[in-house]
Every structure is written in structure tokens, then in C-alpha cells.
PDB file of C-alpha atoms in Angstrom:
ATOM      1  CA  MET U   1       0.001  -5.388  14.826  1.00 56.00           C
ATOM      2  CA  GLU U   2       2.147  -8.082  13.647  1.00 65.00           C
ATOM      3  CA  LYS U   3      -1.623  -9.518  11.785  1.00 67.00           C
ATOM      4  CA  LEU U   4      -1.615  -6.449   9.901  1.00 67.00           C
ATOM      5  CA  VAL U   5       1.736  -6.377   8.756  1.00 69.00           C
ATOM      6  CA  LYS U   6       1.631 -10.059   8.056  1.00 69.00           C
ATOM      7  CA  ARG U   7      -1.671  -9.625   5.814  1.00 65.00           C
ATOM      8  CA  ILE U   8       0.256  -6.435   4.064  1.00 68.00           C
ATOM      9  CA  LYS U   9       3.169  -8.884   3.219  1.00 65.00           C
ATOM     10  CA  ASP U  10       1.039 -11.784   2.267  1.00 66.00           C
ATOM     11  CA  TYR U  11      -0.819  -9.648   0.157  1.00 60.00           C
ATOM     12  CA  TYR U  12       2.276  -8.297  -2.102  1.00 58.00           C
ATOM     13  CA  PRO U  13       1.626 -10.454  -4.508  1.00 55.00           C
ATOM     14  CA  TYR U  14      -2.213  -9.962  -5.379  1.00 54.00           C
ATOM     15  CA  MET U  15      -1.661  -6.002  -5.703  1.00 55.00           C
ATOM     16  CA  ASN U  16      -2.554  -6.126  -9.264  1.00 56.00           C
ATOM     17  CA  THR U  17      -6.506  -4.893  -9.054  1.00 64.00           C
ATOM     18  CA  GLU U  18      -7.116  -1.216  -7.928  1.00 70.00           C
ATOM     19  CA  LYS U  19     -10.005  -2.010  -5.938  1.00 71.00           C
ATOM     20  CA  SER U  20      -7.960  -4.769  -3.689  1.00 73.00           C
ATOM     21  CA  THR U  21      -5.253  -2.590  -3.530  1.00 76.00           C
ATOM     22  CA  LEU U  22      -7.737   0.521  -2.039  1.00 80.00           C
ATOM     23  CA  ASN U  23      -9.045  -1.864   0.420  1.00 80.00           C
ATOM     24  CA  LEU U  24      -5.956  -2.487   1.676  1.00 80.00           C
ATOM     25  CA  LEU U  25      -4.932   0.901   1.972  1.00 85.00           C
ATOM     26  CA  TRP U  26      -7.937   1.996   3.721  1.00 84.00           C
ATOM     27  CA  ASP U  27      -7.185  -0.794   6.359  1.00 84.00           C
ATOM     28  CA  VAL U  28      -3.738   0.501   6.697  1.00 86.00           C
ATOM     29  CA  TYR U  29      -5.053   4.013   7.144  1.00 88.00           C
ATOM     30  CA  ALA U  30      -8.072   2.991  10.024  1.00 86.00           C
ATOM     31  CA  PHE U  31      -5.231   1.037  11.982  1.00 85.00           C
ATOM     32  CA  THR U  32      -2.644   4.378  11.739  1.00 87.00           C
ATOM     33  CA  LYS U  33      -5.350   6.346  12.730  1.00 86.00           C
ATOM     34  CA  SER U  34      -5.601   4.953  16.180  1.00 81.00           C
ATOM     35  CA  PHE U  35      -2.136   6.038  16.883  1.00 82.00           C
ATOM     36  CA  ILE U  36      -1.703   9.522  15.316  1.00 84.00           C
ATOM     37  CA  LEU U  37      -4.178  12.533  14.612  1.00 84.00           C
ATOM     38  CA  LEU U  38      -5.567  11.995  11.063  1.00 87.00           C
ATOM     39  CA  PRO U  39      -8.865  13.554  10.036  1.00 85.00           C
ATOM     40  CA  PRO U  40     -11.572  11.035   9.168  1.00 85.00           C
ATOM     41  CA  ALA U  41     -11.309   8.920   6.112  1.00 82.00           C
ATOM     42  CA  SER U  42     -14.581  10.247   4.966  1.00 80.00           C
ATOM     43  CA  LYS U  43     -12.201  13.737   4.599  1.00 84.00           C
ATOM     44  CA  ILE U  44      -9.788  12.039   2.597  1.00 88.00           C
ATOM     45  CA  ASN U  45      -9.457  11.230  -1.348  1.00 90.00           C
ATOM     46  CA  LEU U  46      -7.460   8.598  -1.887  1.00 90.00           C
ATOM     47  CA  ILE U  47      -6.707   8.393  -6.111  1.00 88.00           C
ATOM     48  CA  ILE U  48      -4.871   5.605  -7.707  1.00 86.00           C
ATOM     49  CA  SER U  49      -3.289   8.140 -10.717  1.00 87.00           C
ATOM     50  CA  LYS U  50      -2.711   7.020 -13.877  1.00 85.00           C
ATOM     51  CA  LYS U  51      -1.008  10.458 -14.917  1.00 85.00           C
ATOM     52  CA  MET U  52       1.829  10.089 -12.281  1.00 83.00           C
ATOM     53  CA  LYS U  53       5.083   9.045 -14.144  1.00 75.00           C
ATOM     54  CA  ARG U  54       7.835  10.719 -12.021  1.00 73.00           C
ATOM     55  CA  LYS U  55       6.191  10.868  -8.461  1.00 80.00           C
ATOM     56  CA  SER U  56       5.153   7.696  -6.765  1.00 84.00           C
ATOM     57  CA  GLY U  57       3.231   9.319  -4.202  1.00 88.00           C
ATOM     58  CA  GLN U  58       2.011  12.884  -3.363  1.00 90.00           C
ATOM     59  CA  PHE U  59       0.050  14.769  -0.664  1.00 91.00           C
ATOM     60  CA  LYS U  60      -2.239  17.561  -1.874  1.00 90.00           C
ATOM     61  CA  TYR U  61      -4.358  19.949   0.287  1.00 89.00           C
ATOM     62  CA  LYS U  62      -6.400  23.002  -0.884  1.00 87.00           C
ATOM     63  CA  LEU U  63      -7.712  25.453   1.296  1.00 84.00           C
ATOM     64  CA  TYR U  64     -11.115  27.782   0.757  1.00 86.00           C
ATOM     65  CA  LYS U  65     -12.148  31.211   2.172  1.00 88.00           C
ATOM     66  CA  ASP U  66     -14.953  29.679   3.867  1.00 88.00           C
ATOM     67  CA  GLY U  67     -12.643  27.493   6.120  1.00 78.00           C
ATOM     68  CA  SER U  68     -13.349  24.396   4.322  1.00 82.00           C
ATOM     69  CA  HIS U  69     -10.967  22.254   2.866  1.00 86.00           C
ATOM     70  CA  THR U  70      -9.524  19.295   0.470  1.00 88.00           C
ATOM     71  CA  LEU U  71      -6.912  16.668   1.538  1.00 90.00           C
ATOM     72  CA  SER U  72      -5.981  13.850  -1.104  1.00 92.00           C
ATOM     73  CA  ILE U  73      -2.949  11.669  -1.209  1.00 92.00           C
ATOM     74  CA  LEU U  74      -2.621  10.156  -4.885  1.00 91.00           C
ATOM     75  CA  LEU U  75      -0.559   7.115  -5.809  1.00 88.00           C
ATOM     76  CA  SER U  76       1.012   6.262  -9.021  1.00 85.00           C
ATOM     77  CA  LYS U  77      -0.727   3.514 -11.089  1.00 82.00           C
ATOM     78  CA  LYS U  78       2.235   2.794 -13.080  1.00 77.00           C
ATOM     79  CA  LEU U  79       5.186   3.167 -10.671  1.00 73.00           C
ATOM     80  CA  LEU U  80       3.613   1.382  -7.767  1.00 73.00           C
ATOM     81  CA  ILE U  81       0.674  -0.982  -8.678  1.00 68.00           C
ATOM     82  CA  ASP U  82       1.109  -2.172 -12.160  1.00 65.00           C
ATOM     83  CA  ILE U  83       4.816  -3.593 -10.997  1.00 64.00           C
ATOM     84  CA  PRO U  84       4.184  -6.494  -8.717  1.00 57.00           C
ATOM     85  CA  GLU U  85       7.532  -6.068  -6.513  1.00 62.00           C
ATOM     86  CA  ASN U  86       6.650  -2.701  -5.760  1.00 64.00           C
ATOM     87  CA  GLY U  87       4.099  -3.774  -3.182  1.00 70.00           C
ATOM     88  CA  GLU U  88       6.392  -3.076  -0.407  1.00 76.00           C
ATOM     89  CA  SER U  89       6.944   0.487  -2.058  1.00 79.00           C
ATOM     90  CA  LEU U  90       3.821   1.050  -2.501  1.00 82.00           C
ATOM     91  CA  ILE U  91       2.794   0.779   1.690  1.00 84.00           C
ATOM     92  CA  SER U  92       6.030   3.014   2.252  1.00 85.00           C
ATOM     93  CA  THR U  93       4.955   5.331  -0.128  1.00 87.00           C
ATOM     94  CA  PHE U  94       1.431   5.586   1.473  1.00 89.00           C
ATOM     95  CA  LEU U  95       2.762   5.940   4.790  1.00 90.00           C
ATOM     96  CA  HIS U  96       5.094   8.563   3.432  1.00 91.00           C
ATOM     97  CA  GLU U  97       2.006  10.572   2.501  1.00 91.00           C
ATOM     98  CA  ILE U  98       0.058   9.849   5.714  1.00 92.00           C
ATOM     99  CA  SER U  99       2.853  11.497   7.231  1.00 91.00           C
ATOM    100  CA  HIS U 100       2.928  14.459   5.324  1.00 91.00           C
ATOM    101  CA  LEU U 101      -1.487  14.273   5.869  1.00 90.00           C
ATOM    102  CA  SER U 102      -0.485  14.290   9.395  1.00 89.00           C
ATOM    103  CA  ALA U 103       1.671  17.023   9.975  1.00 87.00           C
ATOM    104  CA  PHE U 104      -0.536  19.573   7.842  1.00 87.00           C
ATOM    105  CA  TYR U 105      -3.977  18.374   9.779  1.00 86.00           C
ATOM    106  CA  GLN U 106      -2.006  19.223  13.216  1.00 84.00           C
ATOM    107  CA  PHE U 107      -1.835  22.232  11.416  1.00 83.00           C
ATOM    108  CA  LEU U 108      -5.302  22.803  10.485  1.00 81.00           C
ATOM    109  CA  LEU U 109      -6.469  21.945  14.088  1.00 81.00           C
ATOM    110  CA  ASN U 110      -4.106  24.816  15.420  1.00 78.00           C
ATOM    111  CA  LYS U 111      -1.763  22.462  16.923  1.00 72.00           C
ATOM    112  CA  GLN U 112       1.758  23.591  14.827  1.00 70.00           C
ATOM    113  CA  PRO U 113       2.945  25.615  12.028  1.00 67.00           C
ATOM    114  CA  LEU U 114       1.885  25.102   8.581  1.00 74.00           C
ATOM    115  CA  CYS U 115       4.542  21.911   7.278  1.00 70.00           C
ATOM    116  CA  THR U 116       4.184  20.820   3.530  1.00 71.00           C
ATOM    117  CA  ASP U 117       7.519  19.788   3.357  1.00 80.00           C
ATOM    118  CA  HIS U 118      10.246  16.922   4.733  1.00 85.00           C
ATOM    119  CA  GLY U 119      10.843  19.003   8.115  1.00 84.00           C
ATOM    120  CA  TYR U 120      10.373  18.786  11.681  1.00 85.00           C
ATOM    121  CA  TYR U 121       6.997  17.909  11.926  1.00 86.00           C
ATOM    122  CA  PHE U 122       6.729  15.285   9.009  1.00 87.00           C
ATOM    123  CA  GLN U 123       9.886  13.757  10.377  1.00 89.00           C
ATOM    124  CA  LYS U 124       8.037  13.272  13.826  1.00 89.00           C
ATOM    125  CA  GLU U 125       4.827  11.406  12.357  1.00 89.00           C
ATOM    126  CA  MET U 126       7.410   9.496  10.004  1.00 90.00           C
ATOM    127  CA  CYS U 127       9.707   7.830  12.931  1.00 91.00           C
ATOM    128  CA  ILE U 128       6.354   7.300  14.858  1.00 90.00           C
ATOM    129  CA  LEU U 129       5.265   4.878  11.953  1.00 90.00           C
ATOM    130  CA  ASN U 130       8.650   3.460  11.400  1.00 89.00           C
ATOM    131  CA  LEU U 131       8.330   2.284  14.931  1.00 88.00           C
ATOM    132  CA  MET U 132       4.229   1.106  14.478  1.00 87.00           C
ATOM    133  CA  TYR U 133       5.362  -0.839  11.031  1.00 86.00           C
ATOM    134  CA  ARG U 134       8.493  -1.835  11.632  1.00 82.00           C
ATOM    135  CA  GLY U 135       8.534  -5.217   9.881  1.00 78.00           C
ATOM    136  CA  LEU U 136       7.892  -3.330   6.669  1.00 80.00           C
ATOM    137  CA  ARG U 137      10.185  -1.288   4.561  1.00 79.00           C
ATOM    138  CA  PRO U 138      11.413   1.674   6.702  1.00 83.00           C
ATOM    139  CA  ILE U 139       9.741   4.955   5.601  1.00 84.00           C
ATOM    140  CA  LYS U 140      12.156   7.473   4.355  1.00 84.00           C
ATOM    141  CA  VAL U 141      11.974  11.108   2.848  1.00 82.00           C
ATOM    142  CA  TYR U 142      13.002   9.894  -0.616  1.00 76.00           C
ATOM    143  CA  HIS U 143      11.998   6.376  -2.322  1.00 67.00           C
ATOM    144  CA  ASP U 144      15.238   3.888  -2.660  1.00 65.00           C
ATOM    145  CA  TYR U 145      13.816   1.561  -4.977  1.00 61.00           C
ATOM    146  CA  LYS U 146      14.509   1.359  -8.814  1.00 64.00           C
ATOM    147  CA  ILE U 147      12.315   3.089 -11.177  1.00 64.00           C
ATOM    148  CA  GLU U 148      12.881   1.474 -15.161  1.00 67.00           C
ATOM    149  CA  TYR U 149      13.555   4.289 -17.215  1.00 68.00           C
ATOM    150  CA  LYS U 150      12.797   3.222 -20.816  1.00 75.00           C
ATOM    151  CA  TYR U 151      14.481   6.955 -22.518  1.00 80.00           C
ATOM    152  CA  ARG U 152      16.933   9.982 -21.939  1.00 84.00           C
ATOM    153  CA  VAL U 153      16.587  13.185 -22.835  1.00 86.00           C
ATOM    154  CA  ARG U 154      19.684  14.051 -23.986  1.00 87.00           C
ATOM    155  CA  CYS U 155      21.317  17.316 -25.702  1.00 87.00           C
ATOM    156  CA  LYS U 156      22.237  17.542 -28.907  1.00 86.00           C
ATOM    157  CA  SER U 157      24.851  20.407 -28.450  1.00 86.00           C
ATOM    158  CA  CYS U 158      26.769  19.456 -25.207  1.00 88.00           C
ATOM    159  CA  LYS U 159      25.669  15.325 -25.292  1.00 84.00           C
ATOM    160  CA  SER U 160      24.681  15.504 -21.695  1.00 84.00           C
ATOM    161  CA  ILE U 161      22.037  13.625 -20.474  1.00 82.00           C
ATOM    162  CA  VAL U 162      19.059  15.960 -19.348  1.00 79.00           C
ATOM    163  CA  ARG U 163      16.850  13.516 -17.397  1.00 71.00           C
ATOM    164  CA  ARG U 164      15.424   9.665 -17.625  1.00 66.00           C
ATOM    165  CA  VAL U 165      11.976   9.345 -18.428  1.00 67.00           C
ATOM    166  CA  ILE U 166       9.669   6.263 -18.481  1.00 60.00           C
ATOM    167  CA  HIS U 167       7.496   7.568 -21.829  1.00 61.00           C
ATOM    168  CA  LYS U 168       8.297   9.695 -24.299  1.00 71.00           C
ATOM    169  CA  GLY U 169       6.510  13.302 -24.101  1.00 73.00           C
ATOM    170  CA  LYS U 170       6.494  16.245 -26.483  1.00 74.00           C
ATOM    171  CA  LEU U 171       9.587  17.477 -27.322  1.00 74.00           C
ATOM    172  CA  THR U 172       9.168  21.086 -29.858  1.00 70.00           C
ATOM    173  CA  ASP U 173      11.877  22.568 -31.963  1.00 72.00           C
ATOM    174  CA  LYS U 174      11.646  25.200 -28.559  1.00 76.00           C
ATOM    175  CA  SER U 175      12.834  22.420 -26.332  1.00 80.00           C
ATOM    176  CA  ARG U 176      16.636  23.780 -25.218  1.00 83.00           C
ATOM    177  CA  HIS U 177      18.969  22.589 -22.729  1.00 83.00           C
ATOM    178  CA  LYS U 178      19.002  25.177 -20.268  1.00 82.00           C
ATOM    179  CA  LYS U 179      23.119  24.991 -19.829  1.00 83.00           C
ATOM    180  CA  CYS U 180      24.022  25.352 -23.117  1.00 86.00           C
ATOM    181  CA  GLY U 181      21.078  25.938 -25.435  1.00 85.00           C
ATOM    182  CA  GLY U 182      21.331  23.063 -27.307  1.00 87.00           C
ATOM    183  CA  GLN U 183      18.427  21.174 -28.745  1.00 85.00           C
ATOM    184  CA  LEU U 184      16.857  18.095 -26.852  1.00 86.00           C
ATOM    185  CA  TYR U 185      16.388  14.908 -28.290  1.00 85.00           C
ATOM    186  CA  TYR U 186      14.581  11.137 -26.771  1.00 83.00           C
ATOM    187  CA  GLU U 187      17.329   8.288 -26.633  1.00 84.00           C
ATOM    188  CA  LYS U 188      16.292   4.713 -26.121  1.00 83.00           C
ATOM    189  CA  ILE U 189      17.998   2.990 -22.843  1.00 80.00           C
TER     190      ILE U 189
END
């Protein structure tokens, strides 16, 4: 256990390539699988997403009528991998998504009711993982690391800040503030 935690910590400065990062995440998955109920690695899609800009990670599932299913863990390349200081955040986010995966997998095996939120079964798996990886940043329901936002979306009428974003998206003339109906615009931070 200590060897894996040391390897993870030693690896933080080198987490700049997707391939090496995926190799480390699969090692963490294999080790974790020996302690909590998880599906075989061949049944999981681990995806480094270039499109995710607001979330750092996400667990997705799809159930089909024939009884088969697809399980995926998505991690944001922009928020986790492109920023070297976020190495610890990457592992914490990955373990958070594994908690979702484990809770859902137990539902598939009819061992518990469906739980896809941050409820009891998720919390139970998260506590086990926090005990296992106690040398690392604790896994939490919501991340506590800072995201560097570049723009604010502001309302022209009431001047309130609607949200902060990393990249500009499309704001049309129809983009309106829900509270006052004012037009929205981007403002550089």
C-alpha cells in the first residue's frame, strides 16, 4: 500500500502525458479492486476528455434492454492533466468516480438499491477508499482545489455575475439572465 502511495506522489511532476497517466490510473484501479467490489477492468472505459471544462470527473453508465451495460469514467484533461500541480487532484477525482462505480456495480449485482448520487452507498465506498489511501488527499464529495477561471458571464441589466468560465462559449442575443431577463456578456477576469 505504502509503495503505491509513494509511487503516486513521485509521479505527480510527470503527469503530462495521457498514456503514462492512464497507466498509473489502471494500476490504482487494479489495486483498489482487491479491496472493494468493482467490475473487471475490461468492462470499464477510462476516458480523458478534452471537452469537459466545468467538471473534473464524471461516472457514466448506460443500461440496455438485453441486460448489458456500459460503464465509463471520464476525467477532464483541461482541469486535471494539463495542470501539473493537480496531480493529487487527479487521483482524488479518479477515486471519487471509483466510489460511484462501486456503488453502481453493487446495484447491478442486486446487492443494494440504485445509487448514482452522493448518498449512503457512495459515502460508504468513499470512506473505505479514504482509509486505503490515507497518505493522499482525502476524497470528498466536492473538490476543494482552485480552478483558474478566465471569464465571467455578467448581466447588462442588474450587473450580477451569472457564472465563471474557463473558455468563451457562444452567447447569442437570446442569452438572457433568468432572474431579470437582461442580456448576458463575457468579461475578462
